[in-house]
């Protein structure tokens, strides 16, 4: 006999839904709609989806006097909601059916184009809830793979096409600062209309403010347009798309599930408590790290405003409104995506990773420091945003794969034009050489480790140190730096000739590679069957990385 009905909710085809537009307000609005459908509505307006007797109180999930749904305290208990999916226990199957209907109707009306997938199954409290959730999410995944996706009805007779989706337009809207109206489909319009609610959530959750203003960013607004991230008129501008993801998060939750796979009854309540606690700790890590990034960007923008310097001058519109040089798009949990001025992309990613690992989470076996990886795609302002995001996600995955998951890692790529081929093909073609068909010469120092380790030289500290030293125009005039770059592309022998001609060694690393005392004469370090250039990455990024002393100092403070 089943006591309850277990319901799990997820979404499908999220990446094209969020990142398929080149309009920042639509990307932000789409992300907010995903948040609402997978927990936002449930926590802020539970009475619209759940039976009256539920456990949601002002966005939290408490239980009554230590008793949950198993003791008759609720007709519906939200086990957790956030991070892209939701799990709920209902006492009555009719309540579960009503929830599925109400959520589906709301998504169709308020988030057209968003694919939400719901799975329901019977559950007896005498069985293991951990095992039931495992089965439910596997069935949900199967349903996502096998379902037939809807095909939108295209225009009949004479219709205007939406500028963003290509679907038939339903309304016209005028983008702020532009003279002409543009046609929009219902899908694009729904995203537009969520831009301001998304901004309010951003301020509330990241800045802890209910009035929409910030104590440390009161004079700044979050941008709604990529051009407002710091673009200067008449200058070629770049943005950085940063995707960060925690290392081994799935394994953390799998380990918890394994402990409770054979436990039932009271074990189910203990499992719910542990699951909520772990989810909340991971969510706090991501939010605190992103909050620190936003604070740092405000600090850099504010320095430029107060000192009148060009360091990171914020964009200012005709009404005098200044905009922060960053806009978070996806946040909530360990999976974070934000976009910022291209010149601070690496600094912002480094700040996020350092802050993410700063506070250990508390587990049954003691505190544990978690790590993350980040990929940074530095592209021109109007580069196809979906492709930029895909590149940042690939860089993040590759950093984890190459450098391992036990430390925080960072990788990046500067796309001067369109990408032709996969990232691995581009790096093989443009950044790698071979000798004798065996020894590989890679110009890349990256991916980088964020923390220093014995014998490791591919670190953030070394990269920043090289970049700062090569900016010393007295010791390193620009033509000399360009000559070094040319020599590096020709291999170690060419660098040795360069050093001999200029009669001076290359910059010293604070954390040099073990067993290599020749890198300052040859510019390369050999490990196993591969030589890696020590200085090429810093040279390539000199014009894309702000040389701010306060940024370098901030990095050192976090390290200490």
Coordinates of C-alpha atoms in Angstrom, one line a residue:
X1 CA 0.0 0.0 0.0
X2 CA 1.4 3.4 -0.9
X3 CA 1.1 6.3 1.6
X4 CA 2.2 9.1 -0.7
X5 CA 2.8 10.3 -4.2
X6 CA 6.3 11.5 -5.0
X7 CA 6.6 14.2 -7.7
X8 CA 9.9 15.5 -9.2
X9 CA 10.2 18.4 -11.7
X10 CA 12.9 19.2 -14.1
X11 CA 13.4 21.2 -17.3
X12 CA 14.6 20.2 -20.8
X13 CA 16.5 22.1 -23.5
X14 CA 17.5 24.8 -21.1
X15 CA 20.7 26.1 -22.9
X16 CA 19.0 27.2 -26.1
X17 CA 16.1 28.7 -24.1
X18 CA 18.4 30.8 -21.9
X19 CA 21.3 31.6 -24.2
X20 CA 19.7 31.5 -27.6
X21 CA 19.3 35.3 -27.8
X22 CA 21.8 38.0 -28.3
X23 CA 19.7 40.4 -26.1
X24 CA 20.9 40.4 -22.5
X25 CA 17.5 41.2 -21.1
X26 CA 16.1 38.1 -22.7
X27 CA 18.9 35.9 -21.4
X28 CA 18.3 37.2 -17.9
X29 CA 14.5 36.9 -18.2
X30 CA 14.7 33.3 -19.5
X31 CA 17.0 32.3 -16.6
X32 CA 14.5 33.8 -14.2
X33 CA 11.6 31.9 -15.7
X34 CA 13.5 28.7 -15.3
X35 CA 14.1 29.6 -11.7
X36 CA 10.4 30.3 -11.2
X37 CA 9.3 27.1 -12.8
X38 CA 11.7 24.9 -10.8
X39 CA 11.1 26.4 -7.3
X40 CA 10.6 30.1 -7.4
X41 CA 6.8 30.1 -7.7
X42 CA 6.7 27.2 -5.3
X43 CA 8.5 29.1 -2.6
X44 CA 7.1 32.6 -3.2
X45 CA 3.5 31.7 -4.0
X46 CA 2.9 28.1 -2.6
X47 CA -0.8 28.6 -2.3
X48 CA -1.2 28.8 -6.1
X49 CA 0.3 25.3 -6.6
X50 CA 0.0 23.3 -3.4
X51 CA -2.9 22.3 -1.1
X52 CA -3.5 24.7 1.9
X53 CA -1.7 22.5 4.4
X54 CA 2.0 22.6 3.2
X55 CA 5.4 23.2 4.6
X56 CA 6.5 26.4 2.7
X57 CA 6.8 29.4 5.0
X58 CA 8.3 32.6 3.5
X59 CA 10.5 30.6 1.1
X60 CA 11.8 28.2 3.7
X61 CA 10.9 24.5 4.3
X62 CA 10.4 24.0 8.1
X63 CA 8.6 21.1 9.8
X64 CA 6.0 21.4 12.6
X65 CA 7.4 20.5 16.0
X66 CA 9.8 18.0 14.5
X67 CA 7.0 16.3 12.6
X68 CA 6.7 16.0 8.9
X69 CA 4.2 14.7 6.3
X70 CA 4.6 11.2 7.7
X71 CA 3.1 12.3 11.0
X72 CA 0.1 14.0 9.3
X73 CA 1.5 17.5 9.7
X74 CA 1.2 18.3 6.0
X75 CA -0.8 17.3 2.9
X76 CA 2.2 18.4 0.8
X77 CA 5.9 18.6 1.8
X78 CA 8.4 20.2 -0.5
X79 CA 11.6 18.1 0.1
X80 CA 13.8 20.6 -1.8
X81 CA 13.4 23.1 -4.6
X82 CA 16.2 24.8 -6.4
X83 CA 19.3 24.1 -8.5
X84 CA 17.1 23.3 -11.5
X85 CA 14.8 20.7 -10.0
X86 CA 12.2 20.1 -7.4
X87 CA 10.9 17.1 -5.3
X88 CA 7.6 17.1 -3.4
X89 CA 5.7 14.5 -1.4
X90 CA 1.9 14.6 -1.5
X91 CA -0.4 12.7 0.9
X92 CA -3.1 12.4 -1.7
X93 CA -2.7 11.5 -5.4
X94 CA -5.3 14.1 -6.3
X95 CA -3.2 16.9 -4.9
X96 CA -0.2 15.6 -6.9
X97 CA -2.3 15.6 -10.1
X98 CA -3.6 19.1 -9.3
X99 CA -0.1 20.4 -8.8
X100 CA 1.1 19.0 -12.1
X101 CA -1.9 20.6 -13.9
X102 CA -1.4 24.0 -12.2
X103 CA 2.3 24.1 -12.8
X104 CA 1.9 23.1 -16.5
X105 CA -0.8 25.7 -17.1
X106 CA 1.3 28.4 -15.5
X107 CA 4.4 27.5 -17.5
X108 CA 2.3 27.5 -20.7
X109 CA 0.8 30.9 -19.9
X110 CA 3.7 32.7 -18.3
X111 CA 6.8 31.0 -19.8
X112 CA 5.9 29.9 -23.3
X113 CA 8.7 27.9 -25.0
X114 CA 10.0 26.5 -21.7
X115 CA 9.9 22.7 -21.5
X116 CA 9.1 21.4 -18.1
X117 CA 9.1 17.7 -17.3
X118 CA 7.2 16.1 -14.4
X119 CA 7.3 12.6 -13.1
X120 CA 5.0 11.1 -10.4
X121 CA 5.2 7.8 -8.7
X122 CA 3.7 6.1 -5.6
X123 CA 5.8 5.9 -2.4
X124 CA 5.3 4.1 0.9
X125 CA 7.0 5.5 3.9
X126 CA 8.2 2.0 4.9
X127 CA 10.4 2.1 1.8
X128 CA 13.6 4.1 1.2
X129 CA 13.0 7.7 0.1
X130 CA 16.6 7.9 -1.2
X131 CA 16.0 4.9 -3.4
X132 CA 12.6 6.3 -4.6
X133 CA 14.2 9.6 -5.5
X134 CA 16.9 7.7 -7.4
X135 CA 14.3 5.8 -9.4
X136 CA 12.2 8.9 -10.0
X137 CA 15.0 11.0 -11.4
X138 CA 16.1 8.1 -13.6
X139 CA 12.6 7.9 -14.9
X140 CA 12.5 11.6 -15.4
X141 CA 15.7 11.5 -17.4
X142 CA 14.2 8.7 -19.6
X143 CA 11.0 10.7 -20.1
X144 CA 13.1 13.7 -21.2
X145 CA 15.0 11.6 -23.7
X146 CA 11.9 9.9 -25.1
X147 CA 9.4 12.7 -25.2
X148 CA 8.3 14.3 -28.4
X149 CA 9.1 18.0 -28.3
X150 CA 6.5 20.4 -29.5
X151 CA 6.9 22.2 -32.8
X152 CA 5.7 25.8 -32.8
X153 CA 3.0 26.8 -35.3
X154 CA 4.6 29.1 -37.8
X155 CA 2.9 32.1 -39.2
X156 CA -0.2 31.8 -41.4
X157 CA -0.8 34.3 -44.2
X158 CA 1.2 37.5 -43.6
X159 CA 2.9 37.7 -40.2
X160 CA 5.9 39.6 -38.9
X161 CA 8.8 37.5 -37.6
X162 CA 10.2 37.9 -34.1
X163 CA 13.6 39.5 -34.0
X164 CA 14.9 37.0 -31.4
X165 CA 13.2 33.7 -32.1
X166 CA 12.1 33.9 -35.8
X167 CA 8.6 32.8 -34.6
X168 CA 5.5 34.8 -35.5
X169 CA 5.4 38.1 -33.6
X170 CA 2.6 38.8 -31.1
X171 CA 3.6 42.2 -29.8
X172 CA 6.0 45.1 -30.5
X173 CA 8.3 46.6 -27.9
X174 CA 10.9 49.4 -28.1
X175 CA 14.2 48.5 -26.6
X176 CA 15.4 51.2 -24.1
X177 CA 17.5 53.8 -25.8
X178 CA 16.3 52.9 -29.3
X179 CA 13.9 54.8 -31.5
X180 CA 12.2 51.9 -33.3
X181 CA 9.9 49.2 -32.1
X182 CA 10.7 45.6 -32.8
X183 CA 8.4 42.6 -33.2
X184 CA 8.5 39.9 -30.5
X185 CA 7.0 36.5 -30.2
X186 CA 5.2 35.4 -27.0
X187 CA 8.3 33.5 -26.0
X188 CA 10.6 36.5 -26.3
X189 CA 8.0 38.8 -24.8
X190 CA 7.7 36.6 -21.7
X191 CA 11.5 36.8 -21.2
X192 CA 11.5 40.6 -21.6
X193 CA 8.8 41.0 -19.0
X194 CA 10.8 39.0 -16.4
X195 CA 13.9 41.3 -16.6
X196 CA 12.8 43.6 -13.8
X197 CA 11.6 40.7 -11.5
X198 CA 14.9 39.0 -12.2
X199 CA 16.8 42.2 -11.2
X200 CA 14.8 42.4 -7.9
X201 CA 15.7 38.8 -7.2
X202 CA 19.3 39.5 -7.9
X203 CA 19.4 42.4 -5.5
X204 CA 17.4 40.5 -2.8
X205 CA 19.4 37.2 -2.9
X206 CA 22.9 38.5 -3.7
X207 CA 22.8 41.9 -1.9
X208 CA 20.3 41.0 0.9
X209 CA 18.1 44.0 0.2
X210 CA 14.3 44.2 -0.1
X211 CA 14.1 47.8 -1.3
X212 CA 16.0 47.1 -4.6
X213 CA 19.1 49.2 -3.7
X214 CA 22.5 48.2 -2.4
X215 CA 24.6 49.7 0.4
X216 CA 27.7 49.2 -1.7
X217 CA 26.2 49.8 -5.1
X218 CA 23.6 52.4 -4.5
X219 CA 24.7 54.6 -7.4
X220 CA 24.9 51.7 -9.9
X221 CA 22.4 49.6 -11.8
X222 CA 22.7 46.1 -13.3
X223 CA 22.9 46.4 -17.1
X224 CA 20.2 45.1 -19.5
X225 CA 22.3 45.4 -22.6
X226 CA 25.7 43.9 -23.5
X227 CA 26.8 47.3 -24.6
X228 CA 26.3 48.6 -21.1
X229 CA 29.0 46.3 -19.6
X230 CA 31.6 49.0 -20.2
X231 CA 31.7 49.5 -23.9
X232 CA 33.3 52.8 -25.0
X233 CA 32.0 54.5 -28.1
X234 CA 34.4 54.1 -31.0
X235 CA 36.4 51.4 -29.3
X236 CA 36.5 47.7 -30.0
X237 CA 34.9 46.0 -27.0
X238 CA 35.0 42.5 -25.6
X239 CA 32.8 40.8 -23.1
X240 CA 33.6 37.8 -21.0
X241 CA 31.1 35.0 -20.6
X242 CA 32.1 33.1 -17.4
X243 CA 30.7 29.7 -16.5
X244 CA 31.7 28.2 -13.2
X245 CA 30.7 24.8 -11.8
X246 CA 31.5 23.0 -8.6
X247 CA 33.8 19.9 -8.7
X248 CA 32.3 16.6 -7.6
X249 CA 28.9 17.9 -6.5
X250 CA 27.1 15.0 -8.0
X251 CA 29.4 12.6 -6.1
X252 CA 28.6 14.4 -2.8
X253 CA 24.9 13.9 -3.3
X254 CA 25.4 10.3 -4.5
X255 CA 27.4 9.5 -1.4
X256 CA 24.6 10.8 0.8
X257 CA 22.0 8.8 -1.2
X258 CA 24.1 5.6 -0.8
X259 CA 24.0 5.9 3.0
X260 CA 20.2 6.0 3.0
X261 CA 19.4 3.7 0.1
X262 CA 18.5 0.9 2.5
X263 CA 17.0 3.0 5.3
X264 CA 13.3 3.8 5.6
X265 CA 10.9 5.1 8.2
X266 CA 12.8 7.3 10.6
X267 CA 15.7 7.0 8.2
X268 CA 13.7 8.9 5.6
X269 CA 13.3 11.9 7.9
X270 CA 17.0 11.9 8.6
X271 CA 17.6 11.7 4.9
X272 CA 15.4 14.7 4.1
X273 CA 17.2 16.8 6.8
X274 CA 20.6 15.9 5.5
X275 CA 19.5 16.5 1.9
X276 CA 18.2 19.9 2.6
X277 CA 21.2 20.9 4.7
X278 CA 23.7 19.8 2.0
X279 CA 21.6 21.6 -0.7
X280 CA 21.5 24.8 1.4
X281 CA 25.3 24.7 2.1
X282 CA 26.1 24.3 -1.6
X283 CA 23.7 27.0 -2.6
X284 CA 25.3 29.3 0.0
X285 CA 28.8 28.7 -1.4
X286 CA 27.7 29.7 -4.9
X287 CA 25.8 32.7 -3.8
X288 CA 28.5 34.0 -1.4
X289 CA 31.1 33.6 -4.1
X290 CA 29.0 35.4 -6.7
X291 CA 28.2 38.2 -4.2
X292 CA 31.9 38.7 -3.7
X293 CA 32.4 39.0 -7.4
X294 CA 29.7 41.6 -7.7
X295 CA 31.2 43.5 -4.8
X296 CA 34.7 43.4 -6.4
X297 CA 33.4 44.7 -9.7
X298 CA 31.6 47.5 -7.9
X299 CA 34.8 48.3 -6.1
X300 CA 36.7 48.5 -9.4
X301 CA 34.0 50.6 -11.1
X302 CA 33.9 52.9 -8.0
X303 CA 37.6 53.5 -8.1
X304 CA 37.3 54.7 -11.7
X305 CA 34.4 57.0 -10.8
X306 CA 36.1 58.5 -7.7
X307 CA 39.5 58.9 -9.2
X308 CA 38.3 59.8 -12.7
X309 CA 40.6 57.3 -14.2
X310 CA 40.0 55.0 -17.1
X311 CA 40.7 51.7 -15.2
X312 CA 37.2 50.3 -15.4
X313 CA 34.9 53.2 -16.1
X314 CA 31.3 52.1 -15.9
X315 CA 28.9 52.7 -18.7
X316 CA 26.8 55.8 -18.1
X317 CA 23.6 56.5 -20.1
X318 CA 22.1 59.8 -21.2
X319 CA 20.3 60.2 -17.9
X320 CA 23.5 59.8 -15.9
X321 CA 22.7 56.3 -14.7
X322 CA 25.9 54.3 -14.2
X323 CA 25.9 50.5 -14.7
X324 CA 28.0 47.8 -13.1
X325 CA 30.4 46.0 -15.5
X326 CA 28.8 42.7 -14.6
X327 CA 25.4 40.9 -14.9
X328 CA 24.8 37.5 -13.4
X329 CA 22.5 35.4 -15.6
X330 CA 22.3 31.9 -13.9
X331 CA 22.8 31.5 -10.2
X332 CA 21.5 29.4 -7.3
X333 CA 23.7 26.5 -6.4
X334 CA 27.2 25.7 -7.6
X335 CA 26.3 26.2 -11.3
X336 CA 26.9 29.9 -12.1
X337 CA 27.0 31.9 -15.3
X338 CA 27.7 35.7 -15.6
X339 CA 28.8 38.1 -18.2
X340 CA 31.1 41.1 -17.6
X341 CA 33.5 43.5 -19.3
X342 CA 36.1 41.4 -21.1
X343 CA 39.0 43.0 -19.4
X344 CA 38.0 41.7 -16.0
X345 CA 36.7 38.3 -17.0
X346 CA 39.7 36.4 -15.6
X347 CA 39.8 38.5 -12.4
X348 CA 36.1 37.9 -11.8
X349 CA 36.4 34.2 -12.4
X350 CA 39.5 34.0 -10.1
X351 CA 37.5 35.9 -7.4
X352 CA 34.6 33.5 -7.7
X353 CA 36.8 30.4 -7.5
X354 CA 38.8 31.6 -4.5
X355 CA 35.7 32.6 -2.6
X356 CA 33.9 29.3 -3.4
X357 CA 36.7 27.4 -1.7
X358 CA 37.2 29.7 1.2
X359 CA 34.4 28.3 3.5
X360 CA 34.3 24.5 4.1
X361 CA 31.0 22.8 4.3
X362 CA 30.1 20.6 7.3
X363 CA 29.6 16.9 6.6
X364 CA 29.2 13.9 9.0
X365 CA 32.9 13.1 8.7
X366 CA 34.0 16.7 9.3
X367 CA 34.5 19.9 7.4
X368 CA 35.4 19.6 3.7
X369 CA 36.7 22.3 1.4
X370 CA 35.0 22.2 -2.0
X371 CA 36.5 23.4 -5.3
X372 CA 35.2 24.5 -8.6
X373 CA 36.3 25.2 -12.2
X374 CA 35.6 28.1 -14.5
X375 CA 35.7 28.7 -18.2
X376 CA 36.0 32.2 -19.6
X377 CA 35.0 32.9 -23.2
X378 CA 36.3 36.4 -24.2
X379 CA 34.4 37.5 -27.3
X380 CA 33.4 40.7 -29.1
X381 CA 30.3 42.3 -27.8
X382 CA 27.9 41.1 -30.5
X383 CA 29.4 37.6 -31.0
X384 CA 26.7 34.9 -31.0
X385 CA 25.9 34.5 -27.3
X386 CA 24.9 30.9 -27.5
X387 CA 28.3 30.0 -29.0
X388 CA 30.1 32.0 -26.4
X389 CA 28.3 30.2 -23.6
X390 CA 29.0 26.8 -25.2
X391 CA 32.7 27.8 -25.4
X392 CA 32.8 28.8 -21.7
X393 CA 31.1 25.5 -20.7
X394 CA 33.6 23.5 -22.7
X395 CA 36.5 25.4 -21.2
X396 CA 35.2 24.6 -17.7
X397 CA 34.8 20.9 -18.5
X398 CA 38.3 20.7 -20.1
X399 CA 39.9 22.5 -17.0
X400 CA 38.4 19.8 -14.7
X401 CA 39.5 17.0 -17.1
X402 CA 43.1 18.2 -17.4
X403 CA 43.8 19.5 -14.0
X404 CA 41.7 17.2 -11.8
X405 CA 38.8 18.0 -9.5
X406 CA 40.8 18.3 -6.2
X407 CA 41.7 21.9 -6.8
X408 CA 40.1 25.0 -8.4
X409 CA 41.1 25.5 -12.0
X410 CA 40.6 28.2 -14.6
X411 CA 40.7 28.1 -18.4
X412 CA 39.9 30.7 -21.1
X413 CA 39.9 31.4 -24.8
X414 CA 39.9 34.7 -26.7
X415 CA 37.8 34.5 -29.9
X416 CA 39.0 37.2 -32.2
X417 CA 36.6 36.1 -34.8
X418 CA 34.3 33.1 -35.4
X419 CA 35.4 29.7 -34.2
X420 CA 36.2 27.0 -36.8
X421 CA 36.1 23.6 -35.3
X422 CA 36.0 22.2 -31.8
X423 CA 38.1 23.9 -29.0
X424 CA 40.6 20.9 -29.0
X425 CA 41.1 21.3 -32.8
X426 CA 41.7 25.0 -32.5
X427 CA 44.3 24.6 -29.8
X428 CA 46.0 21.8 -31.8
X429 CA 46.0 23.9 -34.9
X430 CA 46.9 27.3 -33.5
X431 CA 48.8 26.6 -30.2
X432 CA 50.7 23.4 -30.7
X433 CA 53.7 22.1 -32.6
X434 CA 55.3 18.6 -32.9
X435 CA 58.8 17.5 -33.4
X436 CA 59.8 14.0 -34.7
X437 CA 56.1 13.2 -34.5
X438 CA 56.4 12.8 -30.8
X439 CA 57.4 15.7 -28.6
X440 CA 54.6 18.3 -28.5
X441 CA 55.2 22.0 -28.0
X442 CA 52.2 23.7 -26.5
X443 CA 52.2 27.5 -26.3
X444 CA 49.6 27.4 -23.6
X445 CA 50.3 27.6 -19.9
X446 CA 46.5 27.3 -19.2
X447 CA 44.4 25.7 -17.6
X448 CA 45.7 27.2 -14.4
X449 CA 45.5 26.1 -10.8
X450 CA 44.1 28.8 -8.5
X451 CA 46.2 27.7 -5.5
X452 CA 49.9 27.0 -5.4
X453 CA 51.1 23.5 -4.9
X454 CA 54.6 22.0 -4.6
X455 CA 56.1 21.6 -8.0
X456 CA 53.2 23.2 -9.8
X457 CA 54.1 26.2 -12.0
X458 CA 50.9 26.5 -14.0
X459 CA 49.2 28.7 -11.4
X460 CA 47.3 32.0 -11.3
X461 CA 50.0 33.7 -9.2
X462 CA 52.7 32.9 -11.8
X463 CA 50.4 34.1 -14.7
X464 CA 49.6 37.4 -13.0
X465 CA 53.3 37.9 -12.0
X466 CA 54.4 37.4 -15.6
X467 CA 51.7 39.7 -17.0
X468 CA 52.6 42.5 -14.5
X469 CA 56.3 42.3 -15.3
X470 CA 55.9 42.3 -19.0
X471 CA 53.9 45.5 -18.7
X472 CA 57.0 47.3 -17.4
X473 CA 57.7 49.4 -20.5
X474 CA 61.2 50.4 -19.4
X475 CA 62.4 46.8 -19.1
X476 CA 59.9 45.4 -21.7
X477 CA 59.1 47.8 -24.5
X478 CA 56.2 46.7 -26.7
X479 CA 58.4 45.7 -29.6
X480 CA 60.5 43.5 -27.3
X481 CA 57.4 41.7 -26.0
X482 CA 56.2 41.1 -29.6
X483 CA 59.7 39.7 -30.4
X484 CA 59.4 37.3 -27.5
X485 CA 56.0 36.2 -28.7
X486 CA 57.3 35.5 -32.1
X487 CA 60.3 33.6 -30.7
X488 CA 57.9 31.5 -28.5
X489 CA 55.9 30.5 -31.6
X490 CA 59.1 29.2 -33.2
X491 CA 60.2 27.0 -30.3
X492 CA 62.8 26.8 -27.5
X493 CA 65.8 27.3 -29.7
X494 CA 64.4 30.6 -31.0
X495 CA 63.8 31.8 -27.5
X496 CA 67.4 31.0 -26.6
X497 CA 68.5 33.2 -29.5
X498 CA 66.1 36.0 -28.3
X499 CA 67.6 35.9 -24.8
X500 CA 71.2 36.0 -26.2
X501 CA 70.3 39.0 -28.4
X502 CA 68.7 41.0 -25.7
X503 CA 71.4 39.9 -23.1
X504 CA 68.9 39.3 -20.2
X505 CA 66.9 36.6 -18.7
X506 CA 63.1 36.2 -18.9
X507 CA 60.9 37.0 -15.9
X508 CA 61.4 35.0 -12.7
X509 CA 58.4 32.9 -11.5
X510 CA 57.5 33.0 -7.8
X511 CA 56.7 29.3 -8.0
X512 CA 59.0 27.8 -10.6
X513 CA 58.7 24.3 -12.0
X514 CA 60.7 21.7 -10.1
X515 CA 63.9 20.6 -11.6
X516 CA 64.0 23.3 -14.3
X517 CA 66.5 26.2 -13.9
X518 CA 66.6 26.9 -17.7
X519 CA 63.1 28.2 -18.3
X520 CA 64.4 31.9 -18.0
X521 CA 66.8 31.2 -20.9
X522 CA 64.6 28.9 -23.0
X523 CA 61.1 30.1 -22.2
X524 CA 59.7 26.6 -22.0
X525 CA 59.2 23.8 -19.5
X526 CA 59.3 20.1 -20.5
X527 CA 57.2 17.5 -18.6
X528 CA 56.8 14.0 -19.8
X529 CA 56.4 14.2 -23.6
X530 CA 55.3 17.8 -23.8
X531 CA 57.0 21.2 -23.7
X532 CA 54.9 24.1 -22.5
X533 CA 55.6 27.8 -23.1
X534 CA 55.9 29.7 -19.9
X535 CA 55.2 33.2 -21.1
X536 CA 52.9 33.0 -24.1
X537 CA 49.6 33.2 -22.2
X538 CA 50.6 36.4 -20.4
X539 CA 51.7 38.0 -23.6
X540 CA 48.4 37.1 -25.3
X541 CA 46.4 38.6 -22.5
X542 CA 48.3 41.8 -21.9
X543 CA 45.7 43.8 -23.8
X544 CA 42.7 41.9 -22.4
X545 CA 43.6 42.0 -18.7
X546 CA 43.3 45.1 -16.7
X547 CA 46.7 45.9 -15.0
X548 CA 45.1 47.0 -11.8
X549 CA 47.3 47.0 -8.7
X550 CA 44.3 46.6 -6.4
X551 CA 43.2 43.5 -8.4
X552 CA 46.6 41.9 -7.9
X553 CA 46.6 42.9 -4.2
X554 CA 43.1 41.4 -3.9
X555 CA 44.3 38.1 -5.3
X556 CA 47.2 38.0 -2.8
X557 CA 44.9 38.8 0.1
X558 CA 42.6 35.9 -0.7
X559 CA 45.5 33.5 -1.1
X560 CA 46.8 34.5 2.4

